[in-house]
mmCIF file of C-alpha atoms in Angstrom:
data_model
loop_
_atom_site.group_PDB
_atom_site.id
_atom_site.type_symbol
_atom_site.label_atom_id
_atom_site.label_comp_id
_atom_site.label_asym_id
_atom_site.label_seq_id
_atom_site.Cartn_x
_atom_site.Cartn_y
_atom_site.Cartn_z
ATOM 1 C CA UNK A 191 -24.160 -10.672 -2.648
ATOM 2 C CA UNK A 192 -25.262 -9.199 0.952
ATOM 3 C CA UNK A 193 -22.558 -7.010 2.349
ATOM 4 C CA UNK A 194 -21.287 -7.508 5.746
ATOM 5 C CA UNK A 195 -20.362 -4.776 8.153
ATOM 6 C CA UNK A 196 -17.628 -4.789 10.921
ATOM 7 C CA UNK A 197 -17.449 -3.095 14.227
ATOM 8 C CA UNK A 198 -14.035 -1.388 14.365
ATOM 9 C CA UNK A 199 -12.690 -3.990 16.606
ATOM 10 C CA UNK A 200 -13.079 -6.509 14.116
ATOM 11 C CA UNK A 201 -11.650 -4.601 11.813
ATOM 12 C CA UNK A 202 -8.318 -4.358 13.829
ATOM 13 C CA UNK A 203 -8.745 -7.480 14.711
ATOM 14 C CA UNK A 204 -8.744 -8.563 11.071
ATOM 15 C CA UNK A 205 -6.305 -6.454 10.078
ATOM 16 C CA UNK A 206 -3.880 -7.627 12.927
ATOM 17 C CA UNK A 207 -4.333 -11.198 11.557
ATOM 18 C CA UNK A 208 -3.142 -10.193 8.230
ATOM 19 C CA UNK A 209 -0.280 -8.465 9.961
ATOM 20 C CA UNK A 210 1.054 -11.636 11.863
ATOM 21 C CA UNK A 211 0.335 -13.674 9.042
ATOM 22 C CA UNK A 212 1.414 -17.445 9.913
ATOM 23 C CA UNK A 213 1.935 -16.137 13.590
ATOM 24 C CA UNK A 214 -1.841 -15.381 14.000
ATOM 25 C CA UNK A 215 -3.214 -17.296 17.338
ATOM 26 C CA UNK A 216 -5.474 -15.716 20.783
ATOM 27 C CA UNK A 217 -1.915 -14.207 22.514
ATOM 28 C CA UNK A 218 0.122 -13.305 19.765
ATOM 29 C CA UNK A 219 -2.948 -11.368 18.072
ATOM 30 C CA UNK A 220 -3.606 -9.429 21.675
ATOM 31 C CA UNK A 221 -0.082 -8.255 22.367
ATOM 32 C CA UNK A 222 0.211 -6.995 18.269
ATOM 33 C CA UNK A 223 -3.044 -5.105 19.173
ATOM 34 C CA UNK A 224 -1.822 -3.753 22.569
ATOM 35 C CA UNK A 225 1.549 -3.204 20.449
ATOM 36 C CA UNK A 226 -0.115 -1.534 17.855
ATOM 37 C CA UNK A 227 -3.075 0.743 18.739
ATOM 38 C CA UNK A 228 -1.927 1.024 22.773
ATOM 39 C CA UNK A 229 -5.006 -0.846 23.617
ATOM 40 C CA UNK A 230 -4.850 -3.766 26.242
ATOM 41 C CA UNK A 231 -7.797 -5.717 25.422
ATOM 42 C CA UNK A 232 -8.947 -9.198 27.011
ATOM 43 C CA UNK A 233 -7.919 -12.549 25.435
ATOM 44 C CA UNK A 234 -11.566 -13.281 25.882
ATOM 45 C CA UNK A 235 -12.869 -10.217 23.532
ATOM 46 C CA UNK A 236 -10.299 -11.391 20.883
ATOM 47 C CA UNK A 237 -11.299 -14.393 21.230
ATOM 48 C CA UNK A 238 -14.848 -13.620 20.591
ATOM 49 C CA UNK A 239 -13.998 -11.721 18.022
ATOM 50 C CA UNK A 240 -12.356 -14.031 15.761
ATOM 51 C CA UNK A 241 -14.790 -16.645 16.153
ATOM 52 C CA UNK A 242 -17.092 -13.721 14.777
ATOM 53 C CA UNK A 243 -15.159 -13.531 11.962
ATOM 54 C CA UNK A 244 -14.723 -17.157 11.485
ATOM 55 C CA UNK A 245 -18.919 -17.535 11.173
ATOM 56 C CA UNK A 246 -18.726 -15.054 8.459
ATOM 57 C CA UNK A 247 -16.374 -16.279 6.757
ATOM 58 C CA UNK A 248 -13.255 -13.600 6.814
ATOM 59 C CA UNK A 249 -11.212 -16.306 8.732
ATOM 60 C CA UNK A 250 -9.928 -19.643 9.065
ATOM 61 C CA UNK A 251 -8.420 -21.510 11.684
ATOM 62 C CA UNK A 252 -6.344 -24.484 11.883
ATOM 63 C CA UNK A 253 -4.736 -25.906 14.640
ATOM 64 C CA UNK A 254 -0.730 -25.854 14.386
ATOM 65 C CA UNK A 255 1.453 -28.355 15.784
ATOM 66 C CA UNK A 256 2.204 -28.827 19.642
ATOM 67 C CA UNK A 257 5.124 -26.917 21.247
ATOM 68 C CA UNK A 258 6.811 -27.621 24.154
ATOM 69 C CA UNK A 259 6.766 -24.205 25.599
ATOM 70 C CA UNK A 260 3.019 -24.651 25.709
ATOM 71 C CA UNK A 261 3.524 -27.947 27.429
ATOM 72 C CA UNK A 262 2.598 -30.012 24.246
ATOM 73 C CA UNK A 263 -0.426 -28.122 23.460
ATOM 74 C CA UNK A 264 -1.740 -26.671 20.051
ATOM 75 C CA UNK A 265 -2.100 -22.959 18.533
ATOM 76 C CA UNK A 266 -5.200 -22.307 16.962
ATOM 77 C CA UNK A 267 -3.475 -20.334 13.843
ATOM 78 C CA UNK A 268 -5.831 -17.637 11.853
ATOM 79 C CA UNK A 269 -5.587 -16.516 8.366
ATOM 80 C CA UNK A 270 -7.575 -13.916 6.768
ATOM 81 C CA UNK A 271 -9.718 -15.587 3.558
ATOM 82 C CA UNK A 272 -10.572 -14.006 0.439
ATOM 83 C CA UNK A 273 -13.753 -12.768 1.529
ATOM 84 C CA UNK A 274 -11.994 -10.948 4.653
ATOM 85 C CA UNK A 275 -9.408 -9.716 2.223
ATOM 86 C CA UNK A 276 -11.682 -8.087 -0.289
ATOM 87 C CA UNK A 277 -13.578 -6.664 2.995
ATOM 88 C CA UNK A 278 -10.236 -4.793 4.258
ATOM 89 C CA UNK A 279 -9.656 -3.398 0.936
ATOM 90 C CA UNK A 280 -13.425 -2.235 0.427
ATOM 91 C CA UNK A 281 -12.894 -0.544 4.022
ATOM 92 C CA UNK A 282 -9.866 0.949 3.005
ATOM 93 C CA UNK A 283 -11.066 2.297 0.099
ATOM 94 C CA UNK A 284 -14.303 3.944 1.458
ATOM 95 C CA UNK A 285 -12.090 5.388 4.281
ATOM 96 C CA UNK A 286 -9.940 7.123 1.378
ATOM 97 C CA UNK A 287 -12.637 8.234 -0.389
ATOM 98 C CA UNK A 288 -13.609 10.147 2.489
ATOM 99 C CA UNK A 289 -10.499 11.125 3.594
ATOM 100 C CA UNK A 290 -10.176 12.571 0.484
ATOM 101 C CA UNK A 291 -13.508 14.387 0.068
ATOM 102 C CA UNK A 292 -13.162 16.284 3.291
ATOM 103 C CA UNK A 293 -11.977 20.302 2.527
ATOM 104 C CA UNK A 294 -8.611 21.594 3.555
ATOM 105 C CA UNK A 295 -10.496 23.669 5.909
ATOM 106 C CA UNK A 296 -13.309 21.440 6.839
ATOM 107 C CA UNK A 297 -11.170 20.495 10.060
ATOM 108 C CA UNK A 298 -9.658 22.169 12.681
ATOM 109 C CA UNK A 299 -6.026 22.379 12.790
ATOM 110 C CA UNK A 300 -4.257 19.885 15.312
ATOM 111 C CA UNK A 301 -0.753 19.463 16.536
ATOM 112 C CA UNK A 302 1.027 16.175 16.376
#
């Protein structure tokens, strides 16, 4: 099976999906990243973005029910598939790996 790669953005973006879990539309995913990593990013890029990850297959997207505070109109809701779940956990386990290769001394010392 041919491997897909994500840009970090999509990663986040995935990863906020799976974070709002039933919550997961446009707004509610860009305020959790702003909330989150402290970067305000456009509607449009997350937008863009998760049809990205829709095409490959690491989300899917329903439409939820109309609300009135939207004046009757729908969510599109996300959820992260199987394929986008095994591609967070393949991330996250390469990043450990690494993490865990790299020398007590390889970096230089910072203050948190």
């Amino acid at each position: 099976m041919k491997r897909t790669y994500l840009g970090e953005f999509e990663e986040i973006v995935l990863l906020t999906v799976a974070v709002l879990n039933d919550a997961a539309y446009g707004v509610a995913i860009t305020d959790e990243l702003d909330r989150q990593t402290g970067r305000s990013v456009s509607i449009s890029a997350v937008h863009a973005a998760l049809h990205r990850l829709e095409e490959k297959g690491m989300l899917s997207s329903h439409m939820g029910d109309a609300t009135a505070e939207r004046g009757g109109r729908r969510k599109r809701l996300f959820t992260v598939t199987a394929l986008g779940s095994r591609a967070l956990h393949d991330i996250r386990a390469m990043r450990d790996q690494l993490w865990n290769s790299i020398s007590p001394n390889a970096l230089p010392a910072i203050s948190i």
